[in-house]
GROMACS .gro file of C-alpha atoms in nm:
model
  283
    1UNK     CA    1   0.008  -0.004   0.005
    2UNK     CA    2   0.125   0.355  -0.085
    3UNK     CA    3   0.088   0.599   0.159
    4UNK     CA    4   0.136   0.977   0.066
    5UNK     CA    5   0.398   1.177   0.246
    6UNK     CA    6   0.149   1.403   0.389
    7UNK     CA    7  -0.070   1.129   0.549
    8UNK     CA    8   0.219   0.969   0.685
    9UNK     CA    9   0.279   1.277   0.867
   10UNK     CA   10  -0.020   1.260   1.053
   11UNK     CA   11  -0.131   0.903   1.098
   12UNK     CA   12   0.038   0.627   1.279
   13UNK     CA   13  -0.034   0.264   1.137
   14UNK     CA   14   0.016   0.167   1.488
   15UNK     CA   15   0.175  -0.062   1.358
   16UNK     CA   16   0.411   0.075   1.526
   17UNK     CA   17   0.668  -0.175   1.459
   18UNK     CA   18   0.675  -0.334   1.448
   19UNK     CA   19   0.706  -0.109   1.729
   20UNK     CA   20   0.926   0.201   1.791
   21UNK     CA   21   1.153   0.104   2.094
   22UNK     CA   22   1.382   0.241   2.362
   23UNK     CA   23   1.725   0.348   2.226
   24UNK     CA   24   1.900   0.189   2.554
   25UNK     CA   25   1.719  -0.174   2.509
   26UNK     CA   26   1.836  -0.433   2.261
   27UNK     CA   27   1.578  -0.499   2.007
   28UNK     CA   28   1.564  -0.864   2.031
   29UNK     CA   29   1.383  -0.808   2.366
   30UNK     CA   30   1.096  -0.685   2.204
   31UNK     CA   31   1.067  -0.935   1.945
   32UNK     CA   32   0.798  -1.209   1.987
   33UNK     CA   33   0.711  -1.537   1.783
   34UNK     CA   34   0.398  -1.488   1.570
   35UNK     CA   35   0.215  -1.720   1.805
   36UNK     CA   36   0.236  -1.472   2.090
   37UNK     CA   37  -0.074  -1.296   1.968
   38UNK     CA   38  -0.256  -1.530   1.742
   39UNK     CA   39  -0.551  -1.301   1.692
   40UNK     CA   40  -0.362  -1.052   1.519
   41UNK     CA   41  -0.471  -0.989   1.157
   42UNK     CA   42  -0.249  -0.861   0.874
   43UNK     CA   43  -0.424  -0.636   0.645
   44UNK     CA   44  -0.294  -0.639   0.245
   45UNK     CA   45   0.048  -0.485   0.229
   46UNK     CA   46   0.069  -0.324   0.565
   47UNK     CA   47  -0.175  -0.232   0.876
   48UNK     CA   48  -0.343  -0.469   1.116
   49UNK     CA   49  -0.665  -0.564   1.279
   50UNK     CA   50  -0.803  -0.767   1.578
   51UNK     CA   51  -1.019  -1.073   1.521
   52UNK     CA   52  -1.285  -1.030   1.791
   53UNK     CA   53  -1.536  -1.281   1.674
   54UNK     CA   54  -1.524  -1.606   1.428
   55UNK     CA   55  -1.617  -1.402   1.132
   56UNK     CA   56  -1.550  -1.047   1.234
   57UNK     CA   57  -1.232  -0.836   1.247
   58UNK     CA   58  -1.224  -0.495   1.387
   59UNK     CA   59  -0.952  -0.223   1.231
   60UNK     CA   60  -0.888   0.128   1.207
   61UNK     CA   61  -1.111   0.301   0.930
   62UNK     CA   62  -0.795   0.448   0.745
   63UNK     CA   63  -0.648   0.104   0.732
   64UNK     CA   64  -0.939  -0.109   0.629
   65UNK     CA   65  -0.912  -0.284   0.293
   66UNK     CA   66  -1.040  -0.125  -0.017
   67UNK     CA   67  -0.963   0.226   0.134
   68UNK     CA   68  -0.630   0.262  -0.040
   69UNK     CA   69  -0.459   0.137  -0.329
   70UNK     CA   70  -0.350  -0.214  -0.306
   71UNK     CA   71  -0.569  -0.325  -0.012
   72UNK     CA   72  -0.827  -0.506  -0.191
   73UNK     CA   73  -0.683  -0.867  -0.132
   74UNK     CA   74  -0.753  -1.107   0.156
   75UNK     CA   75  -0.654  -1.054   0.518
   76UNK     CA   76  -0.397  -1.293   0.671
   77UNK     CA   77  -0.465  -1.446   1.017
   78UNK     CA   78  -0.198  -1.680   1.161
   79UNK     CA   79  -0.036  -1.705   0.804
   80UNK     CA   80  -0.353  -1.825   0.649
   81UNK     CA   81  -0.538  -1.619   0.392
   82UNK     CA   82  -0.910  -1.515   0.449
   83UNK     CA   83  -1.151  -1.354   0.218
   84UNK     CA   84  -1.355  -1.057   0.277
   85UNK     CA   85  -1.715  -1.051   0.252
   86UNK     CA   86  -1.750  -0.690   0.311
   87UNK     CA   87  -1.591  -0.379   0.489
   88UNK     CA   88  -1.830  -0.172   0.721
   89UNK     CA   89  -1.703   0.179   0.777
   90UNK     CA   90  -1.830   0.359   1.089
   91UNK     CA   91  -2.067   0.640   0.985
   92UNK     CA   92  -1.860   0.917   1.165
   93UNK     CA   93  -1.531   0.841   0.990
   94UNK     CA   94  -1.385   1.128   0.805
   95UNK     CA   95  -1.106   1.116   0.553
   96UNK     CA   96  -0.867   1.432   0.600
   97UNK     CA   97  -0.921   1.668   0.338
   98UNK     CA   98  -0.633   1.731   0.085
   99UNK     CA   99  -0.664   2.104   0.113
  100UNK     CA  100  -0.613   2.093   0.490
  101UNK     CA  101  -0.312   1.892   0.455
  102UNK     CA  102  -0.190   2.133   0.194
  103UNK     CA  103  -0.213   2.427   0.438
  104UNK     CA  104  -0.061   2.252   0.729
  105UNK     CA  105   0.239   2.147   0.524
  106UNK     CA  106   0.260   2.487   0.391
  107UNK     CA  107   0.242   2.662   0.719
  108UNK     CA  108   0.408   2.419   0.955
  109UNK     CA  109   0.102   2.451   1.181
  110UNK     CA  110  -0.051   2.077   1.226
  111UNK     CA  111  -0.303   2.177   1.493
  112UNK     CA  112  -0.593   2.182   1.250
  113UNK     CA  113  -0.537   1.855   1.120
  114UNK     CA  114  -0.493   1.695   1.453
  115UNK     CA  115  -0.823   1.860   1.551
  116UNK     CA  116  -0.971   1.700   1.242
  117UNK     CA  117  -0.828   1.338   1.328
  118UNK     CA  118  -0.961   1.363   1.692
  119UNK     CA  119  -1.310   1.413   1.548
  120UNK     CA  120  -1.331   1.142   1.335
  121UNK     CA  121  -1.458   0.782   1.440
  122UNK     CA  122  -1.157   0.584   1.300
  123UNK     CA  123  -1.302   0.227   1.326
  124UNK     CA  124  -1.433  -0.028   1.074
  125UNK     CA  125  -1.549  -0.376   1.093
  126UNK     CA  126  -1.458  -0.671   0.831
  127UNK     CA  127  -1.679  -0.957   0.795
  128UNK     CA  128  -1.505  -1.254   0.653
  129UNK     CA  129  -1.643  -1.482   0.412
  130UNK     CA  130  -1.629  -1.778   0.649
  131UNK     CA  131  -1.546  -1.817   1.023
  132UNK     CA  132  -1.233  -1.875   1.154
  133UNK     CA  133  -1.208  -2.195   1.343
  134UNK     CA  134  -0.863  -2.228   1.471
  135UNK     CA  135  -0.788  -1.908   1.655
  136UNK     CA  136  -0.982  -1.773   1.954
  137UNK     CA  137  -1.101  -1.418   1.916
  138UNK     CA  138  -1.012  -1.141   2.178
  139UNK     CA  139  -1.292  -1.012   2.387
  140UNK     CA  140  -1.331  -0.624   2.418
  141UNK     CA  141  -1.279  -0.394   2.709
  142UNK     CA  142  -1.623  -0.326   2.849
  143UNK     CA  143  -1.525  -0.066   3.124
  144UNK     CA  144  -1.451   0.297   3.134
  145UNK     CA  145  -1.121   0.320   3.368
  146UNK     CA  146  -0.856   0.298   3.104
  147UNK     CA  147  -0.651   0.563   3.222
  148UNK     CA  148  -0.342   0.442   3.413
  149UNK     CA  149  -0.365   0.117   3.307
  150UNK     CA  150  -0.034  -0.044   3.161
  151UNK     CA  151  -0.131  -0.189   2.826
  152UNK     CA  152   0.048  -0.390   2.555
  153UNK     CA  153   0.092  -0.316   2.194
  154UNK     CA  154   0.181  -0.543   1.920
  155UNK     CA  155   0.266  -0.505   1.558
  156UNK     CA  156   0.479  -0.565   1.263
  157UNK     CA  157   0.545  -0.211   1.091
  158UNK     CA  158   0.809   0.015   1.090
  159UNK     CA  159   1.079   0.035   1.362
  160UNK     CA  160   1.312   0.274   1.521
  161UNK     CA  161   1.405   0.416   1.871
  162UNK     CA  162   1.294   0.718   2.065
  163UNK     CA  163   1.630   0.914   2.032
  164UNK     CA  164   1.677   0.884   1.650
  165UNK     CA  165   1.305   0.843   1.580
  166UNK     CA  166   1.140   0.610   1.329
  167UNK     CA  167   1.358   0.485   1.057
  168UNK     CA  168   1.247   0.640   0.729
  169UNK     CA  169   1.388   0.344   0.531
  170UNK     CA  170   1.225   0.065   0.764
  171UNK     CA  171   0.961  -0.116   0.572
  172UNK     CA  172   0.607  -0.128   0.703
  173UNK     CA  173   0.591  -0.500   0.741
  174UNK     CA  174   0.860  -0.663   0.955
  175UNK     CA  175   0.894  -0.907   1.243
  176UNK     CA  176   0.630  -0.915   1.524
  177UNK     CA  177   0.738  -0.698   1.825
  178UNK     CA  178   0.534  -0.610   2.147
  179UNK     CA  179   0.603  -0.314   2.368
  180UNK     CA  180   0.438  -0.170   2.678
  181UNK     CA  181   0.302   0.196   2.777
  182UNK     CA  182   0.066   0.350   3.019
  183UNK     CA  183  -0.272   0.522   2.913
  184UNK     CA  184  -0.254   0.867   3.021
  185UNK     CA  185  -0.587   1.009   2.883
  186UNK     CA  186  -0.879   0.964   2.712
  187UNK     CA  187  -1.171   1.123   2.554
  188UNK     CA  188  -1.496   0.980   2.400
  189UNK     CA  189  -1.328   0.855   2.089
  190UNK     CA  190  -0.968   0.782   2.184
  191UNK     CA  191  -0.724   0.681   2.462
  192UNK     CA  192  -0.357   0.812   2.450
  193UNK     CA  193  -0.041   0.703   2.580
  194UNK     CA  194   0.329   0.888   2.558
  195UNK     CA  195   0.674   0.789   2.484
  196UNK     CA  196   0.853   0.872   2.802
  197UNK     CA  197   1.236   0.841   2.792
  198UNK     CA  198   1.450   0.671   3.080
  199UNK     CA  199   1.440   0.703   3.352
  200UNK     CA  200   1.021   0.740   3.358
  201UNK     CA  201   1.009   0.477   3.069
  202UNK     CA  202   0.873   0.115   3.112
  203UNK     CA  203   1.163  -0.168   3.074
  204UNK     CA  204   0.988  -0.253   2.738
  205UNK     CA  205   0.845   0.129   2.666
  206UNK     CA  206   0.746   0.198   2.316
  207UNK     CA  207   0.480   0.334   2.085
  208UNK     CA  208   0.332   0.193   1.740
  209UNK     CA  209   0.470   0.327   1.417
  210UNK     CA  210   0.398   0.354   1.044
  211UNK     CA  211   0.240   0.036   0.929
  212UNK     CA  212   0.060  -0.075   1.190
  213UNK     CA  213  -0.259   0.131   1.172
  214UNK     CA  214  -0.533  -0.099   1.337
  215UNK     CA  215  -0.313  -0.286   1.548
  216UNK     CA  216  -0.405  -0.370   1.894
  217UNK     CA  217  -0.378  -0.203   2.246
  218UNK     CA  218  -0.435  -0.490   2.510
  219UNK     CA  219  -0.460  -0.526   2.868
  220UNK     CA  220  -0.402  -0.852   3.056
  221UNK     CA  221  -0.198  -1.120   2.935
  222UNK     CA  222  -0.239  -1.470   2.756
  223UNK     CA  223  -0.593  -1.601   2.756
  224UNK     CA  224  -0.724  -1.289   2.990
  225UNK     CA  225  -0.613  -1.047   2.709
  226UNK     CA  226  -0.888  -0.771   2.631
  227UNK     CA  227  -0.876  -0.512   2.347
  228UNK     CA  228  -0.884  -0.172   2.487
  229UNK     CA  229  -0.775   0.050   2.157
  230UNK     CA  230  -0.666   0.027   1.784
  231UNK     CA  231  -0.365   0.208   1.671
  232UNK     CA  232  -0.469   0.517   1.497
  233UNK     CA  233  -0.288   0.836   1.485
  234UNK     CA  234   0.023   1.033   1.663
  235UNK     CA  235   0.117   1.370   1.733
  236UNK     CA  236   0.380   1.576   1.920
  237UNK     CA  237   0.300   1.801   2.202
  238UNK     CA  238   0.302   2.189   2.102
  239UNK     CA  239   0.605   2.236   2.330
  240UNK     CA  240   0.822   1.914   2.181
  241UNK     CA  241   1.165   2.003   2.098
  242UNK     CA  242   1.111   1.873   1.743
  243UNK     CA  243   0.820   2.078   1.659
  244UNK     CA  244   1.018   2.404   1.783
  245UNK     CA  245   1.290   2.343   1.518
  246UNK     CA  246   1.111   2.193   1.234
  247UNK     CA  247   0.997   2.386   0.942
  248UNK     CA  248   0.778   2.233   0.632
  249UNK     CA  249   1.115   2.212   0.420
  250UNK     CA  250   1.263   1.957   0.660
  251UNK     CA  251   1.185   1.595   0.665
  252UNK     CA  252   0.937   1.508   0.957
  253UNK     CA  253   1.056   1.257   1.186
  254UNK     CA  254   0.811   1.049   1.374
  255UNK     CA  255   0.889   0.809   1.693
  256UNK     CA  256   1.073   1.041   1.924
  257UNK     CA  257   1.056   1.040   2.283
  258UNK     CA  258   0.779   1.247   2.375
  259UNK     CA  259   0.544   1.147   2.092
  260UNK     CA  260   0.152   1.086   2.188
  261UNK     CA  261  -0.006   0.805   2.036
  262UNK     CA  262  -0.374   0.805   1.997
  263UNK     CA  263  -0.567   0.480   1.994
  264UNK     CA  264  -0.933   0.408   1.895
  265UNK     CA  265  -1.115   0.370   2.232
  266UNK     CA  266  -1.273   0.046   2.184
  267UNK     CA  267  -1.521   0.063   2.481
  268UNK     CA  268  -1.693   0.376   2.328
  269UNK     CA  269  -1.786   0.172   2.023
  270UNK     CA  270  -1.910  -0.160   2.161
  271UNK     CA  271  -2.265  -0.056   2.097
  272UNK     CA  272  -2.203  -0.013   1.720
  273UNK     CA  273  -1.993  -0.303   1.685
  274UNK     CA  274  -2.246  -0.544   1.850
  275UNK     CA  275  -2.521  -0.364   1.616
  276UNK     CA  276  -2.320  -0.447   1.316
  277UNK     CA  277  -2.249  -0.803   1.402
  278UNK     CA  278  -2.598  -0.886   1.513
  279UNK     CA  279  -2.744  -0.724   1.195
  280UNK     CA  280  -2.472  -0.953   1.000
  281UNK     CA  281  -2.588  -1.263   1.184
  282UNK     CA  282  -2.977  -1.170   1.138
  283UNK     CA  283  -3.010  -1.021   0.789
   0.00000   0.00000   0.00000
């Protein structure tokens, strides 16, 4: 899938990966086998989703198949291809207008783009042509106490570290990695976490990167995991050192310490998810 430079600026396939890591921790400590999270769904080309019912996958709307060039193929679960029956976008999803991006790039002021993304319901459901019988779906988190939770993120996207940022040459589909972070805020659509530097960072602190959009943010472990969020988009706080020095004629570097990643707040969308799945089961 080919991403425009502008879109890469404003979104994170939280595929963050396969995860942007601490600069002082060996990458091998972040790597995990594919069996570590069987319910991870690979979108065609890049991006992820999560199996939440035998015939249903949830993902970020901007990463959903058929939304961008090259994303009209099967999805892969556990290395096995599964045909798509249909994709259902949330009615509140809005694609960033090209003109808004052009103005932001010309001025160097990203605030209006961030506000637009924050107002969009970046979630979609994928109905598979047939049920998946060899992978256990992941339950959805149904509470409202996400802030303060330590969550695990998983992905195969681009990688890098918090000092140098995401490697611009890193492919958007690599090996599977995981990392951990603490959810520090929420609103009706999103939860978010911050890429802290040592000594405040967790032992395997990390964030998602380009290529992992729609990837999971999880609480619990093993069979007790629950889906809390879906990788969506990121930003630097307005007082971040990078933004103070960045101008539109310079490359935009993602993945530096201090970046804030927004994940779709799954608990807010449970009524919509259940209504779509129920309608699919009883057309």
